[in-house]
Amino acid sequence: MADAQPAPSVGNEHKYGGAEGAEAMYVKLVSSDDHEFYVRREYALTSGTIKAMLSGPGQFQENETNVVHFREIPSHVLQKVCSYFAYKVRYTNSLSEIPEFPINPDICLELLMAANFLDC
């Protein structure tokens, strides 16, 4: 006779949010070469540009869909930007020693232009 597994209780379910709706936990950032990055909303709001796109009442389509397309930012740069968002949230107001954020010299100029556009 097989052991019966207890049914999961409602209070113990993991909730990971999603990328749809006004209260979504994640947003989707799409690079110029169509790579998709799902990022925590709080991390993406590190960018002043993304914050403006996701905040105002109906000014931008991104506010409704939680999807932001970047026609000028390739995936290798957007990936680094997403890593920076997590780094910035993690170490802002941190009392621990802040490690250097690693940047490949080959993407420095592209990353600088993206950071300027994204206001982060």
Tab-separated table of C-alpha atoms in Angstrom:
chain	number	residue	atom	x	y	z
A	1	MET	CA	0.000	0.000	0.000
A	2	ALA	CA	1.418	3.357	-1.011
A	3	ASP	CA	1.874	6.086	1.547
A	4	ALA	CA	-0.657	8.847	1.167
A	5	GLN	CA	0.848	12.245	0.531
A	6	PRO	CA	-0.789	15.113	2.390
A	7	ALA	CA	-2.481	17.666	0.213
A	8	PRO	CA	-0.599	20.972	0.147
A	9	SER	CA	-2.227	23.524	2.367
A	10	VAL	CA	-3.296	26.807	0.845
A	11	GLY	CA	-1.121	28.809	3.245
A	12	ASN	CA	2.070	26.997	2.182
A	13	GLU	CA	1.819	27.571	-1.560
A	14	HIS	CA	4.685	29.415	-3.174
A	15	LYS	CA	3.640	32.492	-5.071
A	16	TYR	CA	6.072	33.758	-7.637
A	17	GLY	CA	3.926	36.463	-9.156
A	18	GLY	CA	3.904	36.909	-12.864
A	19	ALA	CA	4.456	39.444	-15.603
A	20	GLU	CA	0.838	40.323	-16.308
A	21	GLY	CA	-1.408	42.892	-14.732
A	22	ALA	CA	-0.877	46.138	-12.881
A	23	GLU	CA	0.482	44.440	-9.753
A	24	ALA	CA	2.847	42.032	-11.563
A	25	MET	CA	5.984	41.034	-9.711
A	26	TYR	CA	8.022	40.800	-12.935
A	27	VAL	CA	8.407	42.778	-16.143
A	28	LYS	CA	9.681	41.519	-19.476
A	29	LEU	CA	12.505	43.448	-21.131
A	30	VAL	CA	13.094	42.614	-24.798
A	31	SER	CA	16.402	43.360	-26.520
A	32	SER	CA	16.918	44.533	-30.093
A	33	ASP	CA	17.712	40.937	-31.093
A	34	ASP	CA	14.482	39.680	-29.449
A	35	HIS	CA	15.943	38.059	-26.336
A	36	GLU	CA	13.524	38.286	-23.420
A	37	PHE	CA	14.606	39.016	-19.856
A	38	TYR	CA	12.144	38.616	-16.989
A	39	VAL	CA	13.218	40.925	-14.191
A	40	ARG	CA	11.680	41.706	-10.826
A	41	ARG	CA	9.653	44.889	-11.182
A	42	GLU	CA	11.422	46.508	-8.221
A	43	TYR	CA	14.783	45.908	-9.955
A	44	ALA	CA	13.625	47.328	-13.291
A	45	LEU	CA	12.364	50.469	-11.541
A	46	THR	CA	16.023	51.282	-10.840
A	47	SER	CA	15.882	52.794	-14.328
A	48	GLY	CA	14.218	56.193	-14.482
A	49	THR	CA	13.167	55.515	-18.074
A	50	ILE	CA	11.554	52.157	-17.295
A	51	LYS	CA	9.940	53.626	-14.190
A	52	ALA	CA	8.307	56.352	-16.305
A	53	MET	CA	7.117	53.775	-18.849
A	54	LEU	CA	5.602	51.495	-16.210
A	55	SER	CA	4.159	54.123	-13.899
A	56	GLY	CA	2.025	56.802	-15.530
A	57	PRO	CA	-1.684	56.306	-16.174
A	58	GLY	CA	-1.908	55.051	-19.747
A	59	GLN	CA	0.859	57.178	-21.262
A	60	PHE	CA	2.819	54.178	-22.474
A	61	GLN	CA	1.647	50.803	-23.775
A	62	GLU	CA	4.286	49.224	-21.513
A	63	ASN	CA	2.210	50.297	-18.515
A	64	GLU	CA	-0.551	47.904	-19.611
A	65	THR	CA	1.534	44.953	-20.828
A	66	ASN	CA	4.603	45.041	-18.531
A	67	VAL	CA	6.735	44.448	-21.635
A	68	VAL	CA	9.405	46.951	-22.653
A	69	HIS	CA	11.091	46.656	-26.063
A	70	PHE	CA	14.510	48.216	-26.589
A	71	ARG	CA	15.205	48.613	-30.306
A	72	GLU	CA	18.705	49.961	-29.705
A	73	ILE	CA	19.963	47.686	-26.899
A	74	PRO	CA	21.333	44.254	-27.900
A	75	SER	CA	20.961	41.248	-25.601
A	76	HIS	CA	24.590	41.146	-24.429
A	77	VAL	CA	24.187	44.712	-23.127
A	78	LEU	CA	20.664	44.296	-21.750
A	79	GLN	CA	21.802	41.205	-19.849
A	80	LYS	CA	24.465	43.292	-18.103
A	81	VAL	CA	21.932	46.051	-17.411
A	82	CYS	CA	19.633	43.501	-15.739
A	83	SER	CA	22.547	42.272	-13.624
A	84	TYR	CA	23.249	45.860	-12.621
A	85	PHE	CA	19.637	46.361	-11.536
A	86	ALA	CA	19.961	43.427	-9.105
A	87	TYR	CA	23.379	44.682	-7.929
A	88	LYS	CA	22.039	48.193	-7.336
A	89	VAL	CA	19.019	46.983	-5.339
A	90	ARG	CA	21.190	44.572	-3.330
A	91	TYR	CA	23.868	47.095	-2.339
A	92	THR	CA	21.958	50.389	-2.052
A	93	ASN	CA	22.081	51.387	1.624
A	94	SER	CA	24.028	48.215	2.410
A	95	LEU	CA	26.276	48.183	5.465
A	96	SER	CA	28.427	45.405	4.032
A	97	GLU	CA	31.403	45.999	1.783
A	98	ILE	CA	30.253	46.706	-1.765
A	99	PRO	CA	32.090	44.619	-4.370
A	100	GLU	CA	33.117	46.103	-7.677
A	101	PHE	CA	30.563	45.592	-10.441
A	102	PRO	CA	32.390	43.678	-13.193
A	103	ILE	CA	32.207	45.127	-16.700
A	104	ASN	CA	33.805	43.626	-19.792
A	105	PRO	CA	35.796	46.414	-21.513
A	106	ASP	CA	34.433	45.234	-24.882
A	107	ILE	CA	30.925	46.475	-24.030
A	108	CYS	CA	31.836	49.646	-22.088
A	109	LEU	CA	30.682	52.127	-24.730
A	110	GLU	CA	27.430	50.278	-25.490
A	111	LEU	CA	26.750	49.918	-21.768
A	112	LEU	CA	27.392	53.619	-21.176
A	113	MET	CA	24.927	54.561	-23.928
A	114	ALA	CA	22.318	52.159	-22.523
A	115	ALA	CA	22.810	53.496	-18.978
A	116	ASN	CA	22.421	57.048	-20.263
A	117	PHE	CA	19.202	56.177	-22.104
A	118	LEU	CA	17.827	54.165	-19.181
A	119	ASP	CA	18.776	56.821	-16.608
A	120	CYS	CA	20.400	54.391	-14.206
